């Protein structure tokens, strides 16, 4: 069925494609988020967005809906149409066969094996190609996919709730939220966008967290909950273990009690042994293991030691820091277990910072790495 709208500007059509693409959150990984709108003579004739289980890409779905109306039309999409054979034939060929006159794409595919080839194929066939419209918004939308294909590991976002004096917990017994209900609701949205959430055994023993996606929105794969636990101390009666449904992965050292491992595995927990260095697990090795499972994004929700280790190893790509407007004092638990960076290290500077309000709290969103720039792994 044709969809009619009043004539829009180029920017508005691209905004529509971006909004469509965002509807695929948690449904497309390990593929990117893609939306497509087919417009002919100023009127929308078809729209679609990609989901991994739906197999077909957004451009092909939109073209199938448009039918003959695609001939001579303009296709707006947030990402360069693919030019290679994957699970589906190349989208660029489908666009050419449909007779589309013009393609407006926000950004090239960040995958270095694909980058620019789709555009080149379209231009070689006489299709007009326009790029760069809403590029910044498109890059933000698919930053996790870009990190995964360019860095060879999942894109890592460090999230923390802090007081104004950079404390993440008091020394008091029992659990106490640092930030507001509004901030915690935003954390659920962050979890929904991630493929996995990662924490350390110290946080598990102190807080007994659940670490599930409670956004209420659909997702293709369960949120994978990952625990760094060199000594395999994870309690059998913890919320994580009691709620395990093939969605809990524990990394431990090689010298652990096999009886404990067997008991965890009986309860649906997967345990993977890694070599230790100085009693610590390599976070990079963990991320590489996750990347091999097509985990494209990790939300790091951990304590002082894991936070510091991740930053020191240069494995954090983005941060979300939620600040409550009070102080806990010197005796409280710090955000980082050691000064970071030290005098011998270059300072860590956030790029492209954004500030948000959530109820009484404020949050800082910023980047430690531009995954679209520089060499690939």
Coordinates of C-alpha atoms in Angstrom, one line a residue:
X1 CA 0.0 0.0 0.0
X2 CA 1.4 3.4 -0.9
X3 CA 2.1 5.9 1.8
X4 CA 1.4 9.6 1.1
X5 CA 2.8 12.5 2.9
X6 CA 3.2 16.2 2.3
X7 CA 6.4 17.3 0.5
X8 CA 9.4 17.4 2.9
X9 CA 12.9 18.7 2.7
X10 CA 15.9 16.5 2.1
X11 CA 16.8 16.8 5.7
X12 CA 13.3 15.7 6.8
X13 CA 13.4 12.6 4.6
X14 CA 16.7 11.7 6.0
X15 CA 15.4 12.2 9.5
X16 CA 12.6 9.8 8.7
X17 CA 15.2 7.2 7.6
X18 CA 17.1 7.7 10.8
X19 CA 14.0 7.3 12.9
X20 CA 13.2 4.1 11.0
X21 CA 16.7 2.7 11.6
X22 CA 16.4 3.4 15.3
X23 CA 13.4 1.1 15.5
X24 CA 15.8 -1.8 14.9
X25 CA 17.6 -1.3 18.2
X26 CA 18.4 -4.6 19.8
X27 CA 16.9 -6.4 16.7
X28 CA 19.7 -6.0 14.2
X29 CA 23.0 -6.9 15.9
X30 CA 25.5 -7.9 14.6
X31 CA 24.3 -6.0 11.6
X32 CA 24.0 -2.2 11.5
X33 CA 20.8 -0.2 12.0
X34 CA 19.4 0.8 8.7
X35 CA 16.2 2.6 7.6
X36 CA 15.1 3.4 4.0
X37 CA 12.5 5.7 2.5
X38 CA 11.5 5.7 -1.2
X39 CA 10.3 9.1 -2.4
X40 CA 8.9 9.9 -5.9
X41 CA 7.8 13.3 -7.0
X42 CA 7.9 14.6 -3.4
X43 CA 5.7 11.8 -2.1
X44 CA 6.7 8.8 0.1
X45 CA 5.9 5.6 -1.6
X46 CA 7.6 3.1 0.7
X47 CA 9.6 2.8 3.9
X48 CA 11.3 0.0 5.8
X49 CA 13.9 -0.8 8.5
X50 CA 16.2 -3.8 8.9
X51 CA 16.0 -6.5 11.5
X52 CA 18.5 -9.4 11.6
X53 CA 15.8 -12.1 11.8
X54 CA 14.0 -10.5 8.9
X55 CA 17.1 -11.2 6.8
X56 CA 16.3 -8.7 4.0
X57 CA 17.9 -5.3 4.2
X58 CA 15.9 -2.1 4.6
X59 CA 16.6 -0.9 1.0
X60 CA 15.3 -4.2 -0.5
X61 CA 12.2 -4.2 1.7
X62 CA 11.4 -0.7 0.8
X63 CA 11.9 -1.3 -2.9
X64 CA 9.7 -4.4 -2.8
X65 CA 6.9 -2.3 -1.2
X66 CA 7.4 0.5 -3.7
X67 CA 7.2 -1.9 -6.7
X68 CA 7.0 0.0 -10.1
X69 CA 6.9 3.3 -8.2
X70 CA 10.6 3.0 -7.4
X71 CA 11.5 3.7 -11.0
X72 CA 12.8 7.2 -11.2
X73 CA 12.5 7.7 -7.4
X74 CA 15.0 8.8 -4.7
X75 CA 16.0 6.5 -2.0
X76 CA 17.0 8.0 1.4
X77 CA 19.0 5.8 3.7
X78 CA 21.2 6.4 6.8
X79 CA 24.0 4.0 5.6
X80 CA 25.7 3.2 2.3
X81 CA 23.9 0.3 0.5
X82 CA 26.0 -2.9 0.5
X83 CA 27.8 -4.0 -2.6
X84 CA 28.8 -7.5 -1.5
X85 CA 27.1 -10.9 -1.2
X86 CA 26.4 -11.8 2.4
X87 CA 23.3 -13.5 3.8
X88 CA 21.5 -11.5 1.0
X89 CA 22.4 -10.3 -2.5
X90 CA 24.0 -6.8 -2.7
X91 CA 21.5 -3.9 -2.1
X92 CA 23.3 -1.8 -4.7
X93 CA 22.3 -4.2 -7.4
X94 CA 18.6 -4.3 -6.2
X95 CA 18.6 -0.4 -6.3
X96 CA 20.0 -0.4 -9.9
X97 CA 17.5 -3.1 -11.0
X98 CA 14.6 -1.2 -9.5
X99 CA 15.4 1.9 -11.6
X100 CA 16.0 4.2 -8.7
X101 CA 17.4 7.5 -10.1
X102 CA 19.0 8.9 -7.0
X103 CA 20.3 7.7 -3.6
X104 CA 20.9 10.0 -0.7
X105 CA 22.9 8.3 2.1
X106 CA 24.0 9.8 5.4
X107 CA 27.3 8.0 5.6
X108 CA 29.6 5.4 4.1
X109 CA 29.7 1.9 5.6
X110 CA 32.4 2.0 8.3
X111 CA 33.5 -1.6 7.5
X112 CA 36.8 -1.1 5.7
X113 CA 36.1 -4.1 3.5
X114 CA 32.9 -2.4 2.2
X115 CA 33.6 1.4 2.6
X116 CA 32.7 3.3 -0.6
X117 CA 32.2 0.3 -2.8
X118 CA 28.4 0.5 -2.7
X119 CA 28.5 4.2 -3.8
X120 CA 31.0 3.4 -6.6
X121 CA 28.8 0.6 -7.9
X122 CA 25.7 2.9 -8.0
X123 CA 27.6 5.7 -9.7
X124 CA 29.0 3.3 -12.3
X125 CA 25.4 2.4 -13.2
X126 CA 24.4 6.0 -13.6
X127 CA 22.6 6.4 -10.2
X128 CA 23.2 9.9 -8.7
X129 CA 24.6 9.5 -5.2
X130 CA 24.5 12.2 -2.5
X131 CA 26.3 11.6 0.8
X132 CA 26.9 13.4 4.1
X133 CA 23.4 14.5 4.9
X134 CA 22.9 14.1 8.7
X135 CA 26.2 12.2 8.9
X136 CA 26.9 13.0 12.5
X137 CA 23.5 11.6 13.6
X138 CA 24.0 8.5 11.5
X139 CA 27.5 7.9 12.9
X140 CA 26.1 8.0 16.5
X141 CA 23.4 5.6 15.6
X142 CA 25.8 2.9 14.4
X143 CA 28.8 3.6 16.6
X144 CA 28.7 0.2 18.1
X145 CA 28.7 -1.5 14.7
X146 CA 31.6 0.7 13.6
X147 CA 33.6 -0.1 16.7
X148 CA 33.1 -3.8 16.2
X149 CA 34.2 -3.9 12.6
X150 CA 37.0 -1.4 12.9
X151 CA 38.5 -2.3 16.3
X152 CA 38.0 -6.1 16.2
X153 CA 36.3 -6.1 19.6
X154 CA 33.0 -4.9 21.0
X155 CA 32.4 -1.2 21.4
X156 CA 32.8 -0.5 25.2
X157 CA 30.7 2.1 27.0
X158 CA 31.6 2.7 30.7
X159 CA 28.6 3.7 32.8
X160 CA 28.8 4.8 36.4
X161 CA 26.6 6.6 38.9
X162 CA 28.6 9.0 41.0
X163 CA 28.4 11.7 43.6
X164 CA 29.8 15.1 43.1
X165 CA 33.1 14.0 44.8
X166 CA 33.3 11.0 42.4
X167 CA 32.2 8.3 44.8
X168 CA 30.2 5.3 43.6
X169 CA 29.2 3.8 46.9
X170 CA 29.3 4.5 50.6
X171 CA 31.0 2.2 53.1
X172 CA 27.7 1.5 54.8
X173 CA 26.3 -2.0 54.9
X174 CA 23.5 -2.7 52.4
X175 CA 22.7 -1.4 49.0
X176 CA 22.0 2.2 48.4
X177 CA 21.2 3.9 45.0
X178 CA 23.5 6.8 44.2
X179 CA 21.3 8.3 41.4
X180 CA 17.6 8.9 40.9
X181 CA 14.9 6.7 39.4
X182 CA 15.1 8.8 36.3
X183 CA 18.8 8.1 35.8
X184 CA 18.2 4.4 36.4
X185 CA 15.5 4.4 33.7
X186 CA 18.0 5.8 31.3
X187 CA 20.5 3.0 32.3
X188 CA 17.8 0.5 31.3
X189 CA 17.7 2.2 27.8
X190 CA 21.5 1.9 27.6
X191 CA 21.3 -1.8 28.5
X192 CA 18.7 -2.3 25.8
X193 CA 21.0 -0.9 23.2
X194 CA 23.9 -3.1 24.3
X195 CA 24.6 -6.8 23.4
X196 CA 26.2 -7.5 26.7
X197 CA 26.7 -5.9 30.2
X198 CA 30.0 -6.6 32.0
X199 CA 30.9 -6.4 35.6
X200 CA 33.5 -7.7 38.1
X201 CA 33.1 -10.1 41.0
X202 CA 33.6 -7.3 43.5
X203 CA 30.4 -5.6 42.3
X204 CA 28.5 -8.8 42.4
X205 CA 29.6 -9.6 46.0
X206 CA 28.9 -6.0 47.2
X207 CA 25.6 -5.4 45.4
X208 CA 24.1 -8.7 44.2
X209 CA 22.9 -7.1 41.0
X210 CA 20.5 -8.6 38.4
X211 CA 21.9 -6.8 35.4
X212 CA 19.0 -7.5 33.1
X213 CA 17.3 -5.4 30.4
X214 CA 14.2 -4.2 32.0
X215 CA 13.3 -1.6 29.4
X216 CA 10.3 -3.7 28.3
X217 CA 11.3 -3.4 24.6
X218 CA 11.8 -6.4 22.3
X219 CA 15.3 -7.7 21.6
X220 CA 16.6 -10.4 19.2
X221 CA 19.0 -11.9 21.7
X222 CA 18.9 -11.9 25.5
X223 CA 21.3 -9.3 27.1
X224 CA 24.4 -11.3 27.8
X225 CA 25.5 -10.8 31.4
X226 CA 29.3 -11.2 31.8
X227 CA 31.3 -11.5 35.0
X228 CA 35.0 -11.2 35.5
X229 CA 35.8 -13.7 38.3
X230 CA 39.4 -14.9 38.4
X231 CA 38.9 -17.0 41.5
X232 CA 35.3 -18.2 40.6
X233 CA 33.8 -16.8 43.8
X234 CA 30.4 -16.2 42.2
X235 CA 27.8 -17.2 44.9
X236 CA 25.4 -20.0 43.8
X237 CA 22.6 -18.1 45.5
X238 CA 23.3 -14.7 43.8
X239 CA 20.6 -13.1 41.7
X240 CA 22.7 -13.6 38.6
X241 CA 23.0 -17.4 39.1
X242 CA 19.4 -17.8 40.2
X243 CA 18.1 -16.0 37.1
X244 CA 20.5 -17.6 34.6
X245 CA 18.9 -18.8 31.4
X246 CA 21.8 -19.3 29.1
X247 CA 22.5 -15.6 29.4
X248 CA 25.3 -15.6 32.0
X249 CA 28.9 -16.0 31.1
X250 CA 31.7 -16.1 33.7
X251 CA 35.4 -15.7 32.9
X252 CA 37.7 -17.2 35.5
X253 CA 41.4 -18.2 35.9
X254 CA 42.8 -21.6 35.1
X255 CA 43.4 -22.6 38.8
X256 CA 39.9 -22.8 40.1
X257 CA 37.9 -25.5 41.9
X258 CA 36.3 -27.7 39.3
X259 CA 33.5 -28.6 41.7
X260 CA 32.4 -25.0 41.8
X261 CA 32.5 -24.8 38.0
X262 CA 30.3 -27.9 37.6
X263 CA 27.7 -26.5 40.1
X264 CA 27.5 -23.2 38.1
X265 CA 27.2 -25.0 34.8
X266 CA 24.4 -27.2 36.3
X267 CA 22.5 -23.9 36.9
X268 CA 22.9 -22.7 33.3
X269 CA 26.0 -20.6 33.7
X270 CA 28.7 -20.8 31.1
X271 CA 32.3 -20.7 32.5
X272 CA 35.4 -19.9 30.4
X273 CA 38.9 -20.2 31.7
X274 CA 41.5 -17.6 30.8
X275 CA 45.2 -17.3 31.6
X276 CA 45.8 -14.8 34.4
X277 CA 48.6 -12.2 34.7
X278 CA 49.4 -11.1 38.2
X279 CA 46.1 -12.6 39.4
X280 CA 44.1 -10.6 36.9
X281 CA 42.2 -11.5 33.8
X282 CA 43.0 -9.7 30.6
X283 CA 40.0 -7.5 29.7
X284 CA 41.2 -7.4 26.1
X285 CA 41.1 -11.2 25.9
X286 CA 37.6 -11.2 27.3
X287 CA 36.5 -8.7 24.7
X288 CA 38.1 -10.7 21.9
X289 CA 36.1 -13.8 23.1
X290 CA 32.9 -11.7 23.0
X291 CA 33.7 -10.3 19.6
X292 CA 34.0 -13.9 18.3
X293 CA 30.4 -14.4 19.5
X294 CA 29.2 -11.4 17.4
X295 CA 28.8 -9.3 20.5
X296 CA 29.2 -5.8 19.0
X297 CA 28.7 -3.7 22.2
X298 CA 29.4 -4.0 25.9
X299 CA 28.1 -1.8 28.7
X300 CA 30.6 -1.8 31.5
X301 CA 28.9 -1.5 34.9
X302 CA 31.6 -2.3 37.4
X303 CA 33.5 -1.1 40.4
X304 CA 36.6 0.9 41.0
X305 CA 39.2 -1.8 40.0
X306 CA 37.6 -2.8 36.7
X307 CA 36.9 0.8 35.8
X308 CA 40.5 1.7 36.3
X309 CA 41.8 -1.4 34.5
X310 CA 39.6 -0.7 31.5
X311 CA 40.7 2.9 31.2
X312 CA 44.4 2.1 31.8
X313 CA 44.2 -0.5 29.0
X314 CA 42.6 2.0 26.7
X315 CA 39.6 -0.2 26.1
X316 CA 36.8 2.3 26.9
X317 CA 35.3 4.0 23.8
X318 CA 32.5 6.0 25.4
X319 CA 31.4 7.0 28.9
X320 CA 28.0 7.8 30.5
X321 CA 28.6 9.3 33.9
X322 CA 25.4 10.0 36.0
X323 CA 26.0 12.5 38.8
X324 CA 23.9 12.9 41.9
X325 CA 24.0 16.3 43.6
X326 CA 25.6 15.4 46.9
X327 CA 28.9 14.3 48.5
X328 CA 29.8 11.1 50.3
X329 CA 33.2 12.0 51.7
X330 CA 36.7 10.7 51.6
X331 CA 35.8 7.3 53.2
X332 CA 33.4 6.3 50.4
X333 CA 34.3 4.1 47.4
X334 CA 35.9 6.0 44.6
X335 CA 35.1 5.8 40.9
X336 CA 38.6 4.6 40.2
X337 CA 40.7 2.4 42.4
X338 CA 43.9 4.3 41.5
X339 CA 44.6 7.8 40.2
X340 CA 43.8 7.9 36.5
X341 CA 45.8 8.9 34.6
X342 CA 49.0 9.1 36.6
X343 CA 51.8 11.7 36.0
X344 CA 53.5 9.5 33.5
X345 CA 50.4 8.9 31.3
X346 CA 48.8 11.2 28.8
X347 CA 45.6 12.6 30.2
X348 CA 42.3 11.1 29.1
X349 CA 40.1 13.7 27.5
X350 CA 36.5 13.3 26.6
X351 CA 35.5 14.3 23.1
X352 CA 32.1 15.6 21.9
X353 CA 30.6 15.9 25.3
X354 CA 26.9 16.2 25.8
X355 CA 25.1 17.0 29.1
X356 CA 21.7 15.7 30.1
X357 CA 19.3 16.1 33.0
X358 CA 17.5 13.1 34.5
X359 CA 15.3 14.2 37.4
X360 CA 17.6 15.8 40.0
X361 CA 20.7 14.3 38.4
X362 CA 22.8 15.4 35.5
X363 CA 24.8 13.1 33.1
X364 CA 27.9 13.5 31.0
X365 CA 28.0 11.6 27.8
X366 CA 31.4 11.7 26.0
X367 CA 33.9 9.8 23.8
X368 CA 37.4 8.6 24.5
X369 CA 37.9 7.4 20.9
X370 CA 36.5 8.3 17.5
X371 CA 36.0 4.9 15.9
X372 CA 35.4 6.4 12.5
X373 CA 38.9 7.9 12.4
X374 CA 42.4 6.4 12.5
X375 CA 43.6 2.9 11.5
X376 CA 41.6 -0.3 12.0
X377 CA 42.7 -3.1 14.3

